[in-house]
PDB file of C-alpha atoms and ligand atoms in Angstrom:
ATOM      1  CA  MET A   1      98.273 114.304 161.777  1.00  0.00           C
ATOM      2  CA  ASN A   2      95.920 114.443 164.779  1.00  0.00           C
ATOM      3  CA  LYS A   3      97.255 113.883 168.254  1.00  0.00           C
ATOM      4  CA  ILE A   4      96.149 110.523 169.632  1.00  0.00           C
ATOM      5  CA  GLU A   5      93.827 112.165 172.140  1.00  0.00           C
ATOM      6  CA  ASP A   6      92.116 114.035 169.276  1.00  0.00           C
ATOM      7  CA  MET A   7      91.402 110.927 167.219  1.00  0.00           C
ATOM      8  CA  ARG A   8      87.693 110.157 167.197  1.00  0.00           C
ATOM      9  CA  GLU A   9      85.028 108.940 164.796  1.00  0.00           C
ATOM     10  CA  HIS A  10      81.456 110.079 164.542  1.00  0.00           C
ATOM     11  CA  TYR A  11      79.007 107.168 164.781  1.00  0.00           C
ATOM     12  CA  ASP A  12      75.611 107.538 163.128  1.00  0.00           C
ATOM     13  CA  LEU A  13      75.210 104.736 160.584  1.00  0.00           C
ATOM     14  CA  SER A  14      72.399 102.867 162.257  1.00  0.00           C
ATOM     15  CA  THR A  15      70.384 102.283 165.409  1.00  0.00           C
ATOM     16  CA  LEU A  16      69.635  99.213 167.498  1.00  0.00           C
ATOM     17  CA  ASP A  17      66.127  99.041 168.881  1.00  0.00           C
ATOM     18  CA  GLU A  18      64.348  96.439 171.003  1.00  0.00           C
ATOM     19  CA  GLN A  19      61.395  96.283 168.620  1.00  0.00           C
ATOM     20  CA  HIS A  20      63.585  95.396 165.638  1.00  0.00           C
ATOM     21  CA  VAL A  21      65.826  92.679 167.085  1.00  0.00           C
ATOM     22  CA  ASP A  22      65.197  88.934 167.119  1.00  0.00           C
ATOM     23  CA  ALA A  23      64.122  87.467 170.465  1.00  0.00           C
ATOM     24  CA  ASP A  24      66.818  84.810 170.017  1.00  0.00           C
ATOM     25  CA  ALA A  25      70.408  86.038 170.511  1.00  0.00           C
ATOM     26  CA  MET A  26      71.915  83.572 168.036  1.00  0.00           C
ATOM     27  CA  LYS A  27      69.384  84.519 165.361  1.00  0.00           C
ATOM     28  CA  GLN A  28      70.235  88.163 165.986  1.00  0.00           C
ATOM     29  CA  PHE A  29      73.937  87.301 165.644  1.00  0.00           C
ATOM     30  CA  HIS A  30      73.193  85.626 162.297  1.00  0.00           C
ATOM     31  CA  VAL A  31      71.431  88.794 161.126  1.00  0.00           C
ATOM     32  CA  TRP A  32      74.387  91.019 162.035  1.00  0.00           C
ATOM     33  CA  PHE A  33      76.984  88.556 160.737  1.00  0.00           C
ATOM     34  CA  ASN A  34      75.213  88.389 157.367  1.00  0.00           C
ATOM     35  CA  GLU A  35      75.031  92.187 157.284  1.00  0.00           C
ATOM     36  CA  ALA A  36      78.788  92.350 157.967  1.00  0.00           C
ATOM     37  CA  ARG A  37      79.386  89.938 155.082  1.00  0.00           C
ATOM     38  CA  LYS A  38      77.116  91.899 152.745  1.00  0.00           C
ATOM     39  CA  ALA A  39      78.884  95.132 153.703  1.00  0.00           C
ATOM     40  CA  GLU A  40      82.163  93.421 152.754  1.00  0.00           C
ATOM     41  CA  VAL A  41      83.724  93.938 156.150  1.00  0.00           C
ATOM     42  CA  LEU A  42      87.268  92.561 155.841  1.00  0.00           C
ATOM     43  CA  GLU A  43      87.347  89.102 157.470  1.00  0.00           C
ATOM     44  CA  PRO A  44      84.064  89.526 159.341  1.00  0.00           C
ATOM     45  CA  ASN A  45      84.690  86.098 160.890  1.00  0.00           C
ATOM     46  CA  ALA A  46      87.886  87.290 162.613  1.00  0.00           C
ATOM     47  CA  MET A  47      87.203  87.510 166.334  1.00  0.00           C
ATOM     48  CA  THR A  48      89.166  88.175 169.487  1.00  0.00           C
ATOM     49  CA  LEU A  49      89.231  85.143 171.768  1.00  0.00           C
ATOM     50  CA  SER A  50      89.966  85.835 175.432  1.00  0.00           C
ATOM     51  CA  THR A  51      90.935  83.156 177.911  1.00  0.00           C
ATOM     52  CA  ILE A  52      92.127  82.969 181.507  1.00  0.00           C
ATOM     53  CA  ASP A  53      95.088  80.842 182.592  1.00  0.00           C
ATOM     54  CA  LYS A  54      95.245  78.685 185.714  1.00  0.00           C
ATOM     55  CA  ASP A  55      96.580  81.631 187.749  1.00  0.00           C
ATOM     56  CA  GLY A  56      93.772  83.938 186.605  1.00  0.00           C
ATOM     57  CA  ASN A  57      95.836  85.884 184.049  1.00  0.00           C
ATOM     58  CA  PRO A  58      93.882  86.937 180.951  1.00  0.00           C
ATOM     59  CA  ALA A  59      95.096  86.606 177.346  1.00  0.00           C
ATOM     60  CA  SER A  60      93.562  87.631 174.021  1.00  0.00           C
ATOM     61  CA  ARG A  61      94.282  86.762 170.407  1.00  0.00           C
ATOM     62  CA  THR A  62      92.463  86.652 167.073  1.00  0.00           C
ATOM     63  CA  VAL A  63      90.980  83.427 165.716  1.00  0.00           C
ATOM     64  CA  LEU A  64      88.580  82.757 162.869  1.00  0.00           C
ATOM     65  CA  LEU A  65      84.963  81.787 163.327  1.00  0.00           C
ATOM     66  CA  LYS A  66      84.560  78.588 161.316  1.00  0.00           C
ATOM     67  CA  GLY A  67      80.975  77.670 162.004  1.00  0.00           C
ATOM     68  CA  LEU A  68      77.771  79.093 163.330  1.00  0.00           C
ATOM     69  CA  GLU A  69      75.131  76.676 164.560  1.00  0.00           C
ATOM     70  CA  THR A  70      71.746  77.284 166.154  1.00  0.00           C
ATOM     71  CA  ASP A  71      73.325  77.732 169.563  1.00  0.00           C
ATOM     72  CA  ARG A  72      77.109  77.449 169.130  1.00  0.00           C
ATOM     73  CA  PHE A  73      80.130  79.281 167.731  1.00  0.00           C
ATOM     74  CA  LEU A  74      82.979  77.154 166.337  1.00  0.00           C
ATOM     75  CA  PHE A  75      86.723  77.763 165.899  1.00  0.00           C
ATOM     76  CA  TYR A  76      89.806  75.607 165.341  1.00  0.00           C
ATOM     77  CA  THR A  77      93.256  75.623 166.851  1.00  0.00           C
ATOM     78  CA  ASN A  78      96.185  73.603 168.181  1.00  0.00           C
ATOM     79  CA  TYR A  79      95.186  71.672 171.318  1.00  0.00           C
ATOM     80  CA  ASN A  80      98.716  72.123 172.741  1.00  0.00           C
ATOM     81  CA  SER A  81      98.669  75.900 172.297  1.00  0.00           C
ATOM     82  CA  ASP A  82      98.578  78.350 175.184  1.00  0.00           C
ATOM     83  CA  LYS A  83      94.936  79.149 174.462  1.00  0.00           C
ATOM     84  CA  ALA A  84      93.965  75.475 174.536  1.00  0.00           C
ATOM     85  CA  GLN A  85      95.755  74.940 177.841  1.00  0.00           C
ATOM     86  CA  GLU A  86      94.012  78.002 179.222  1.00  0.00           C
ATOM     87  CA  ILE A  87      90.650  76.681 178.072  1.00  0.00           C
ATOM     88  CA  GLU A  88      91.447  73.356 179.769  1.00  0.00           C
ATOM     89  CA  SER A  89      91.937  75.137 183.090  1.00  0.00           C
ATOM     90  CA  HIS A  90      89.057  77.630 182.639  1.00  0.00           C
ATOM     91  CA  SER A  91      86.362  76.744 180.131  1.00  0.00           C
ATOM     92  CA  ALA A  92      84.835  80.241 180.489  1.00  0.00           C
ATOM     93  CA  ILE A  93      85.931  82.234 177.442  1.00  0.00           C
ATOM     94  CA  ALA A  94      84.977  85.419 175.608  1.00  0.00           C
ATOM     95  CA  LEU A  95      84.698  86.276 171.919  1.00  0.00           C
ATOM     96  CA  LEU A  96      84.656  89.758 170.463  1.00  0.00           C
ATOM     97  CA  PHE A  97      83.765  90.908 166.965  1.00  0.00           C
ATOM     98  CA  LEU A  98      84.539  94.475 165.887  1.00  0.00           C
ATOM     99  CA  TRP A  99      82.906  95.437 162.594  1.00  0.00           C
ATOM    100  CA  LYS A 100      84.176  99.030 162.353  1.00  0.00           C
ATOM    101  CA  LYS A 101      82.691  99.552 158.903  1.00  0.00           C
ATOM    102  CA  LEU A 102      79.213  99.094 160.414  1.00  0.00           C
ATOM    103  CA  GLN A 103      80.137 100.810 163.697  1.00  0.00           C
ATOM    104  CA  ARG A 104      79.258  97.568 165.484  1.00  0.00           C
ATOM    105  CA  GLN A 105      80.735  95.415 168.195  1.00  0.00           C
ATOM    106  CA  VAL A 106      79.490  92.061 169.516  1.00  0.00           C
ATOM    107  CA  ARG A 107      80.684  90.617 172.844  1.00  0.00           C
ATOM    108  CA  ILE A 108      80.052  86.994 173.670  1.00  0.00           C
ATOM    109  CA  THR A 109      80.771  84.963 176.789  1.00  0.00           C
ATOM    110  CA  GLY A 110      80.127  81.332 177.530  1.00  0.00           C
ATOM    111  CA  PHE A 111      81.758  77.961 177.988  1.00  0.00           C
ATOM    112  CA  ALA A 112      84.039  76.157 175.564  1.00  0.00           C
ATOM    113  CA  LYS A 113      83.895  72.474 174.726  1.00  0.00           C
ATOM    114  CA  LYS A 114      86.057  70.472 172.320  1.00  0.00           C
ATOM    115  CA  THR A 115      84.450  69.345 169.087  1.00  0.00           C
ATOM    116  CA  THR A 116      84.281  65.636 168.346  1.00  0.00           C
ATOM    117  CA  LYS A 117      87.198  64.142 166.457  1.00  0.00           C
ATOM    118  CA  GLU A 118      84.842  63.456 163.523  1.00  0.00           C
ATOM    119  CA  GLN A 119      83.917  67.144 163.352  1.00  0.00           C
ATOM    120  CA  SER A 120      87.591  68.236 163.413  1.00  0.00           C
ATOM    121  CA  GLN A 121      88.429  65.576 160.836  1.00  0.00           C
ATOM    122  CA  ALA A 122      85.696  66.760 158.474  1.00  0.00           C
ATOM    123  CA  TYR A 123      86.909  70.360 158.649  1.00  0.00           C
ATOM    124  CA  PHE A 124      90.603  69.389 158.453  1.00  0.00           C
ATOM    125  CA  ASN A 125      89.895  67.401 155.273  1.00  0.00           C
ATOM    126  CA  SER A 126      88.307  70.470 153.713  1.00  0.00           C
ATOM    127  CA  ARG A 127      91.419  72.656 154.257  1.00  0.00           C
ATOM    128  CA  PRO A 128      93.987  73.311 151.534  1.00  0.00           C
ATOM    129  CA  LYS A 129      96.990  70.949 151.761  1.00  0.00           C
ATOM    130  CA  GLY A 130      99.293  73.859 152.708  1.00  0.00           C
ATOM    131  CA  SER A 131      97.175  74.612 155.782  1.00  0.00           C
ATOM    132  CA  GLN A 132      97.002  70.926 156.694  1.00  0.00           C
ATOM    133  CA  LEU A 133     100.788  70.717 156.586  1.00  0.00           C
ATOM    134  CA  GLY A 134     101.016  73.980 158.540  1.00  0.00           C
ATOM    135  CA  ALA A 135      99.166  72.338 161.421  1.00  0.00           C
ATOM    136  CA  TRP A 136     101.815  69.585 161.506  1.00  0.00           C
ATOM    137  CA  VAL A 137     104.718  72.036 161.132  1.00  0.00           C
ATOM    138  CA  SER A 138     103.956  74.519 163.897  1.00  0.00           C
ATOM    139  CA  PRO A 139     104.313  73.659 167.600  1.00  0.00           C
ATOM    140  CA  GLN A 140     101.977  76.580 168.274  1.00  0.00           C
ATOM    141  CA  SER A 141     102.859  78.871 171.207  1.00  0.00           C
ATOM    142  CA  GLN A 142     106.227  77.205 171.871  1.00  0.00           C
ATOM    143  CA  VAL A 143     109.531  79.061 171.734  1.00  0.00           C
ATOM    144  CA  ILE A 144     111.414  78.045 168.592  1.00  0.00           C
ATOM    145  CA  PRO A 145     115.128  78.633 167.926  1.00  0.00           C
ATOM    146  CA  ASN A 146     114.776  80.631 164.693  1.00  0.00           C
ATOM    147  CA  LYS A 147     112.749  81.064 161.502  1.00  0.00           C
ATOM    148  CA  ASP A 148     114.597  78.257 159.706  1.00  0.00           C
ATOM    149  CA  PHE A 149     113.199  75.833 162.250  1.00  0.00           C
ATOM    150  CA  LEU A 150     109.773  76.164 160.600  1.00  0.00           C
ATOM    151  CA  ALA A 151     111.144  76.007 157.044  1.00  0.00           C
ATOM    152  CA  ASN A 152     113.056  72.823 157.920  1.00  0.00           C
ATOM    153  CA  ARG A 153     110.074  71.229 159.597  1.00  0.00           C
ATOM    154  CA  LYS A 154     107.963  72.116 156.594  1.00  0.00           C
ATOM    155  CA  GLU A 155     110.408  70.276 154.334  1.00  0.00           C
ATOM    156  CA  ASP A 156     110.307  67.288 156.693  1.00  0.00           C
ATOM    157  CA  MET A 157     106.508  67.220 156.658  1.00  0.00           C
ATOM    158  CA  ILE A 158     106.312  67.578 152.880  1.00  0.00           C
ATOM    159  CA  LYS A 159     108.556  64.488 152.619  1.00  0.00           C
ATOM    160  CA  LYS A 160     106.678  62.641 155.345  1.00  0.00           C
ATOM    161  CA  PHE A 161     103.296  63.105 153.672  1.00  0.00           C
ATOM    162  CA  MET A 162     104.506  63.067 150.065  1.00  0.00           C
ATOM    163  CA  ASP A 163     102.943  59.725 149.211  1.00  0.00           C
ATOM    164  CA  VAL A 164      99.732  59.941 151.232  1.00  0.00           C
ATOM    165  CA  ALA A 165      96.542  60.917 149.455  1.00  0.00           C
ATOM    166  CA  ASN A 166      95.171  62.731 152.524  1.00  0.00           C
ATOM    167  CA  VAL A 167      97.225  64.458 155.192  1.00  0.00           C
ATOM    168  CA  PRO A 168      96.005  62.928 158.469  1.00  0.00           C
ATOM    169  CA  LEU A 169      94.459  65.017 161.239  1.00  0.00           C
ATOM    170  CA  PRO A 170      97.073  65.611 163.961  1.00  0.00           C
ATOM    171  CA  ASP A 171      95.768  64.443 167.336  1.00  0.00           C
ATOM    172  CA  PHE A 172      96.855  67.830 168.764  1.00  0.00           C
ATOM    173  CA  TRP A 173      94.599  69.829 166.442  1.00  0.00           C
ATOM    174  CA  GLY A 174      90.855  70.429 166.456  1.00  0.00           C
ATOM    175  CA  GLY A 175      87.946  72.646 167.267  1.00  0.00           C
ATOM    176  CA  TYR A 176      86.110  74.237 170.153  1.00  0.00           C
ATOM    177  CA  TYR A 177      82.476  75.166 170.434  1.00  0.00           C
ATOM    178  CA  LEU A 178      81.354  78.107 172.494  1.00  0.00           C
ATOM    179  CA  LYS A 179      77.840  77.914 173.860  1.00  0.00           C
ATOM    180  CA  PRO A 180      76.956  81.525 174.659  1.00  0.00           C
ATOM    181  CA  GLU A 181      75.542  82.618 178.003  1.00  0.00           C
ATOM    182  CA  LYS A 182      75.594  86.337 177.137  1.00  0.00           C
ATOM    183  CA  ILE A 183      75.742  88.212 173.842  1.00  0.00           C
ATOM    184  CA  GLU A 184      75.895  92.001 173.709  1.00  0.00           C
ATOM    185  CA  PHE A 185      75.214  93.932 170.518  1.00  0.00           C
ATOM    186  CA  TRP A 186      76.675  97.448 170.339  1.00  0.00           C
ATOM    187  CA  GLN A 187      75.799 100.019 167.732  1.00  0.00           C
ATOM    188  CA  GLY A 188      77.705 103.300 167.682  1.00  0.00           C
ATOM    189  CA  ARG A 189      75.552 106.433 168.067  1.00  0.00           C
ATOM    190  CA  PRO A 190      76.261 110.173 168.047  1.00  0.00           C
ATOM    191  CA  ASN A 191      77.729 111.861 171.130  1.00  0.00           C
ATOM    192  CA  ARG A 192      78.787 108.529 172.628  1.00  0.00           C
ATOM    193  CA  LEU A 193      75.164 107.672 173.457  1.00  0.00           C
ATOM    194  CA  HIS A 194      75.546 104.266 171.852  1.00  0.00           C
ATOM    195  CA  ASP A 195      72.933 101.509 171.693  1.00  0.00           C
ATOM    196  CA  ARG A 196      73.761  98.423 173.748  1.00  0.00           C
ATOM    197  CA  LEU A 197      71.437  95.435 173.929  1.00  0.00           C
ATOM    198  CA  ARG A 198      72.581  92.505 176.025  1.00  0.00           C
ATOM    199  CA  TYR A 199      70.996  89.064 175.819  1.00  0.00           C
ATOM    200  CA  ARG A 200      71.340  86.831 178.902  1.00  0.00           C
ATOM    201  CA  ARG A 201      70.364  83.179 178.935  1.00  0.00           C
ATOM    202  CA  VAL A 202      68.066  82.544 181.910  1.00  0.00           C
ATOM    203  CA  ASP A 203      66.527  79.069 182.314  1.00  0.00           C
ATOM    204  CA  GLY A 204      66.977  78.407 178.628  1.00  0.00           C
ATOM    205  CA  ASN A 205      65.375  81.690 177.527  1.00  0.00           C
ATOM    206  CA  TRP A 206      67.023  84.870 176.338  1.00  0.00           C
ATOM    207  CA  ILE A 207      66.397  88.015 178.382  1.00  0.00           C
ATOM    208  CA  ILE A 208      67.137  91.277 176.561  1.00  0.00           C
ATOM    209  CA  GLU A 209      68.364  94.282 178.553  1.00  0.00           C
ATOM    210  CA  ARG A 210      69.506  97.713 177.460  1.00  0.00           C
ATOM    211  CA  LEU A 211      72.809  98.840 178.990  1.00  0.00           C
ATOM    212  CA  ALA A 212      74.068 102.378 179.412  1.00  0.00           C
ATOM    213  CA  PRO A 213      76.863 103.165 176.994  1.00  0.00           C
TER     214      PRO A 213
HETATM  215  C1  LIG B   1      93.219  87.264 161.331  1.00  0.00           C
HETATM  216  C2  LIG B   1      93.812  86.164 162.192  1.00  0.00           C
HETATM  217  C3  LIG B   1      93.197  84.923 162.205  1.00  0.00           C
HETATM  218  C4  LIG B   1      93.715  83.894 163.003  1.00  0.00           C
HETATM  219  N1  LIG B   1      93.043  82.708 163.059  1.00  0.00           N
HETATM  220  C5  LIG B   1      93.489  81.736 163.884  1.00  0.00           C
HETATM  221  C6  LIG B   1      92.734  80.533 164.055  1.00  0.00           C
HETATM  222  O1  LIG B   1      91.636  80.359 163.489  1.00  0.00           O
HETATM  223  N2  LIG B   1      93.231  79.583 164.885  1.00  0.00           N
HETATM  224  C7  LIG B   1      94.427  79.754 165.552  1.00  0.00           C
HETATM  225  O2  LIG B   1      94.828  78.840 166.286  1.00  0.00           O
HETATM  226  N3  LIG B   1      95.145  80.888 165.437  1.00  0.00           N
HETATM  227  C8  LIG B   1      94.710  81.886 164.624  1.00  0.00           C
HETATM  228  N4  LIG B   1      95.412  83.062 164.512  1.00  0.00           N
HETATM  229  C9  LIG B   1      96.672  83.213 165.277  1.00  0.00           C
HETATM  230  C10 LIG B   1      96.355  83.554 166.748  1.00  0.00           C
HETATM  231  O3  LIG B   1      95.990  84.923 166.835  1.00  0.00           O
HETATM  232  C11 LIG B   1      97.534  83.276 167.700  1.00  0.00           C
HETATM  233  O4  LIG B   1      98.691  83.936 167.273  1.00  0.00           O
HETATM  234  C12 LIG B   1      97.828  81.785 167.819  1.00  0.00           C
HETATM  235  O5  LIG B   1      96.658  81.004 167.788  1.00  0.00           O
HETATM  236  C13 LIG B   1      98.606  81.486 169.092  1.00  0.00           C
HETATM  237  O6  LIG B   1      97.848  81.885 170.209  1.00  0.00           O
HETATM  238  P1  LIG B   1      98.148  81.323 171.688  1.00  0.00           P
HETATM  239  O7  LIG B   1      99.654  81.242 171.809  1.00  0.00           O
HETATM  240  O8  LIG B   1      97.537  82.317 172.614  1.00  0.00           O
HETATM  241  O9  LIG B   1      97.515  79.973 171.795  1.00  0.00           O
HETATM  242  C14 LIG B   1      94.909  84.103 163.747  1.00  0.00           C
HETATM  243  C15 LIG B   1      95.510  85.377 163.742  1.00  0.00           C
HETATM  244  C16 LIG B   1      94.967  86.384 162.969  1.00  0.00           C
HETATM  245  C17 LIG B   1      95.623  87.749 163.000  1.00  0.00           C
END
Protein backbone atom coordinates (compact mmCIF):
# COMPACT_ATOMS: atom_id res chain seq x y z
CA MET A 1 0.00 0.00 0.00
CA ASN A 2 1.24 3.50 -0.88
CA LYS A 3 2.37 5.84 1.85
CA ILE A 4 -0.13 8.65 2.38
CA GLU A 5 2.24 11.22 0.92
CA ASP A 6 2.51 9.10 -2.26
CA MET A 7 -1.23 8.87 -2.84
CA ARG A 8 -2.24 10.91 -5.86
CA GLU A 9 -4.61 10.70 -8.81
CA HIS A 10 -4.01 11.83 -12.34
CA TYR A 11 -6.72 14.22 -13.56
CA ASP A 12 -7.40 14.41 -17.29
CA LEU A 13 -11.06 13.53 -17.88
CA SER A 14 -12.24 16.88 -19.12
CA THR A 15 -11.56 20.59 -19.44
CA LEU A 16 -13.45 23.69 -18.39
CA ASP A 17 -13.30 26.57 -20.84
CA GLU A 18 -14.86 30.03 -20.80
CA GLN A 19 -16.29 29.60 -24.29
CA HIS A 20 -18.20 26.45 -23.34
CA VAL A 21 -19.81 27.47 -20.04
CA ASP A 22 -23.20 29.10 -19.52
CA ALA A 23 -23.14 32.82 -18.69
CA ASP A 24 -25.48 32.07 -15.78
CA ALA A 25 -23.86 30.31 -12.80
CA MET A 26 -27.02 28.44 -11.80
CA LYS A 27 -27.56 27.19 -15.34
CA GLN A 28 -23.95 26.02 -15.37
CA PHE A 29 -24.56 24.25 -12.05
CA HIS A 30 -27.59 22.50 -13.58
CA VAL A 31 -25.42 21.32 -16.47
CA TRP A 32 -22.77 19.84 -14.16
CA PHE A 33 -25.32 18.40 -11.73
CA ASN A 34 -27.10 16.60 -14.58
CA GLU A 35 -23.75 15.31 -15.84
CA ALA A 36 -22.99 13.98 -12.34
CA ARG A 37 -26.36 12.21 -12.31
CA LYS A 38 -25.82 10.75 -15.78
CA ALA A 39 -22.35 9.55 -14.76
CA GLU A 40 -24.02 7.79 -11.81
CA VAL A 41 -21.94 9.58 -9.22
CA LEU A 42 -23.00 8.09 -5.88
CA GLU A 43 -25.38 10.56 -4.18
CA PRO A 44 -24.46 13.51 -6.40
CA ASN A 45 -26.80 15.64 -4.27
CA ALA A 46 -24.70 15.06 -1.12
CA MET A 47 -22.94 18.31 -0.28
CA THR A 48 -20.79 19.66 2.52
CA LEU A 49 -22.50 22.51 4.35
CA SER A 50 -20.22 24.86 6.27
CA THR A 51 -21.45 27.31 8.87
CA ILE A 52 -19.94 29.68 11.41
CA ASP A 53 -21.12 29.86 15.03
CA LYS A 54 -21.67 33.04 17.03
CA ASP A 55 -18.02 33.00 18.19
CA GLY A 56 -16.70 32.65 14.63
CA ASN A 57 -15.90 28.92 14.85
CA PRO A 58 -16.48 27.01 11.60
CA ALA A 59 -18.25 23.64 11.30
CA SER A 60 -18.92 21.36 8.33
CA ARG A 61 -21.22 18.41 7.74
CA THR A 62 -22.93 16.65 4.84
CA VAL A 63 -26.54 17.39 3.91
CA LEU A 64 -28.59 16.50 0.86
CA LEU A 65 -29.57 18.96 -1.84
CA LYS A 66 -33.34 18.64 -2.10
CA GLY A 67 -34.17 21.25 -4.69
CA LEU A 68 -32.59 23.38 -7.34
CA GLU A 69 -34.44 26.48 -8.46
CA THR A 70 -33.49 29.19 -10.94
CA ASP A 71 -31.46 31.01 -8.31
CA ARG A 72 -31.58 28.93 -5.11
CA PHE A 73 -30.30 25.70 -3.56
CA LEU A 74 -32.57 23.94 -1.05
CA PHE A 75 -31.89 21.56 1.86
CA TYR A 76 -33.80 20.37 4.93
CA THR A 77 -32.83 19.91 8.54
CA ASN A 78 -33.81 20.26 12.19
CA TYR A 79 -34.25 23.93 13.13
CA ASN A 80 -32.92 23.21 16.65
CA SER A 81 -29.74 21.56 15.37
CA ASP A 82 -26.29 23.08 15.77
CA LYS A 83 -26.20 23.99 12.09
CA ALA A 84 -29.54 25.79 12.30
CA GLN A 85 -28.42 27.76 15.34
CA GLU A 86 -25.22 28.65 13.53
CA ILE A 87 -27.20 29.82 10.50
CA GLU A 88 -29.36 31.95 12.82
CA SER A 89 -26.27 33.76 14.09
CA HIS A 90 -24.49 33.93 10.70
CA SER A 91 -26.61 33.53 7.59
CA ALA A 92 -23.45 33.34 5.42
CA ILE A 93 -22.91 29.67 4.58
CA ALA A 94 -20.94 27.56 2.12
CA LEU A 95 -21.81 24.43 0.14
CA LEU A 96 -19.34 22.08 -1.46
CA PHE A 97 -19.91 19.30 -3.97
CA LEU A 98 -17.13 16.82 -4.73
CA TRP A 99 -17.85 14.64 -7.75
CA LYS A 100 -14.63 12.58 -7.75
CA LYS A 101 -15.79 10.35 -10.59
CA LEU A 102 -15.84 13.41 -12.88
CA GLN A 103 -12.79 15.00 -11.23
CA ARG A 104 -14.98 17.99 -10.36
CA GLN A 105 -15.60 20.19 -7.38
CA VAL A 106 -18.13 23.02 -6.98
CA ARG A 107 -17.86 25.62 -4.20
CA ILE A 108 -20.80 27.84 -3.40
CA THR A 109 -21.19 30.70 -0.94
CA GLY A 110 -24.17 32.87 -0.18
CA PHE A 111 -26.85 33.61 2.37
CA ALA A 112 -29.33 31.19 3.88
CA LYS A 113 -33.01 31.86 4.45
CA LYS A 114 -35.67 29.57 5.92
CA THR A 115 -38.23 28.14 3.54
CA THR A 116 -41.88 28.92 4.13
CA LYS A 117 -43.80 26.50 6.33
CA GLU A 118 -45.90 25.52 3.28
CA GLN A 119 -42.75 24.56 1.37
CA SER A 120 -41.43 22.45 4.29
CA GLN A 121 -44.87 20.89 4.73
CA ALA A 122 -45.08 19.91 1.06
CA TYR A 123 -41.67 18.22 1.18
CA PHE A 124 -42.31 16.61 4.59
CA ASN A 125 -45.55 15.08 3.24
CA SER A 126 -43.62 13.53 0.37
CA ARG A 127 -41.16 11.71 2.68
CA PRO A 128 -41.54 8.05 3.64
CA LYS A 129 -43.30 7.60 7.01
CA GLY A 130 -40.08 6.23 8.58
CA SER A 131 -38.25 9.47 7.76
CA GLN A 132 -41.16 11.56 9.02
CA LEU A 133 -41.07 9.71 12.33
CA GLY A 134 -37.28 10.04 12.40
CA ALA A 135 -37.64 13.82 12.41
CA TRP A 136 -39.84 13.56 15.53
CA VAL A 137 -37.56 11.00 17.22
CA SER A 138 -34.20 12.73 16.97
CA PRO A 139 -33.32 15.83 19.02
CA GLN A 140 -30.61 16.49 16.44
CA SER A 141 -27.20 17.63 17.75
CA GLN A 142 -28.11 17.11 21.42
CA VAL A 143 -26.23 14.76 23.72
CA ILE A 144 -28.35 11.67 24.37
CA PRO A 145 -27.80 9.13 27.17
CA ASN A 146 -27.45 6.01 25.00
CA LYS A 147 -28.63 4.28 21.82
CA ASP A 148 -31.78 2.92 23.49
CA PHE A 149 -32.95 6.48 23.98
CA LEU A 150 -33.67 6.70 20.24
CA ALA A 151 -35.25 3.23 20.04
CA ASN A 152 -37.55 4.11 22.96
CA ARG A 153 -38.50 7.46 21.48
CA LYS A 154 -39.20 5.76 18.18
CA GLU A 155 -41.63 3.40 19.92
CA ASP A 156 -43.28 6.38 21.62
CA MET A 157 -43.68 8.21 18.32
CA ILE A 158 -45.03 5.15 16.52
CA LYS A 159 -47.72 4.92 19.24
CA LYS A 160 -48.34 8.66 19.22
CA PHE A 161 -48.94 8.79 15.47
CA MET A 162 -50.45 5.32 15.08
CA ASP A 163 -53.95 6.55 14.31
CA VAL A 164 -53.15 9.66 12.27
CA ALA A 165 -53.33 9.43 8.50
CA ASN A 166 -50.48 11.94 8.04
CA VAL A 167 -47.59 12.49 10.42
CA PRO A 168 -47.63 16.24 11.11
CA LEU A 169 -44.68 18.49 10.30
CA PRO A 170 -42.73 19.20 13.50
CA ASP A 171 -42.41 22.95 14.06
CA PHE A 172 -38.66 22.40 14.63
CA TRP A 173 -38.08 20.93 11.17
CA GLY A 174 -37.86 22.55 7.75
CA GLY A 175 -35.77 23.84 4.92
CA TYR A 176 -33.24 26.50 4.04
CA TYR A 177 -32.59 28.16 0.73
CA LEU A 178 -29.16 29.34 -0.24
CA LYS A 179 -29.03 32.21 -2.70
CA PRO A 180 -25.53 32.03 -4.16
CA GLU A 181 -23.21 35.02 -4.34
CA LYS A 182 -20.25 33.01 -5.69
CA ILE A 183 -20.00 29.64 -7.42
CA GLU A 184 -16.66 28.15 -8.40
CA PHE A 185 -16.38 25.25 -10.83
CA TRP A 186 -13.19 23.18 -10.61
CA GLN A 187 -12.10 20.62 -13.15
CA GLY A 188 -9.02 18.52 -12.43
CA ARG A 189 -6.24 18.78 -15.03
CA PRO A 190 -2.84 17.13 -15.47
CA ASN A 191 0.15 18.31 -13.42
CA ARG A 192 -2.09 20.16 -10.96
CA LEU A 193 -2.80 22.87 -13.54
CA HIS A 194 -6.52 22.58 -12.90
CA ASP A 195 -9.28 24.67 -14.47
CA ARG A 196 -11.07 26.99 -12.05
CA LEU A 197 -13.87 29.30 -13.16
CA ARG A 198 -15.48 31.44 -10.50
CA TYR A 199 -18.78 33.24 -10.99
CA ARG A 200 -19.40 36.32 -8.82
CA ARG A 201 -22.74 38.08 -8.63
CA VAL A 202 -22.20 41.81 -9.25
CA ASP A 203 -25.27 44.08 -9.45
CA GLY A 204 -27.43 41.13 -10.37
CA ASN A 205 -25.11 39.89 -13.13
CA TRP A 206 -22.65 37.03 -13.06
CA ILE A 207 -18.99 37.89 -13.67
CA ILE A 208 -16.81 34.94 -14.67
CA GLU A 209 -13.14 34.90 -13.65
CA ARG A 210 -10.45 32.28 -14.06
CA LEU A 211 -8.49 31.52 -10.88
CA ALA A 212 -5.03 30.02 -10.60
CA PRO A 213 -5.14 26.45 -9.37
C1 LIG B 1 -24.83 11.46 3.01
C2 LIG B 1 -25.39 12.24 4.18
C3 LIG B 1 -26.55 12.98 4.00
C4 LIG B 1 -27.07 13.73 5.06
N1 LIG B 1 -28.17 14.51 4.83
C5 LIG B 1 -28.64 15.29 5.83
C6 LIG B 1 -29.70 16.21 5.58
O1 LIG B 1 -30.20 16.35 4.44
N2 LIG B 1 -30.15 16.97 6.61
C7 LIG B 1 -29.60 16.86 7.87
O2 LIG B 1 -30.07 17.58 8.78
N3 LIG B 1 -28.58 16.03 8.13
C8 LIG B 1 -28.08 15.24 7.15
N4 LIG B 1 -27.01 14.41 7.38
C9 LIG B 1 -26.43 14.36 8.75
C10 LIG B 1 -25.51 15.58 8.97
O3 LIG B 1 -24.28 15.35 8.30
C11 LIG B 1 -25.24 15.87 10.46
O4 LIG B 1 -24.74 14.73 11.11
C12 LIG B 1 -26.50 16.33 11.18
O5 LIG B 1 -27.31 17.15 10.37
C13 LIG B 1 -26.15 17.08 12.46
O6 LIG B 1 -25.36 18.21 12.13
P1 LIG B 1 -25.19 19.45 13.15
O7 LIG B 1 -25.09 18.84 14.53
O8 LIG B 1 -23.95 20.14 12.71
O9 LIG B 1 -26.41 20.31 13.02
C14 LIG B 1 -26.46 13.67 6.34
C15 LIG B 1 -25.27 12.94 6.51
C16 LIG B 1 -24.75 12.23 5.44
C17 LIG B 1 -23.46 11.47 5.64
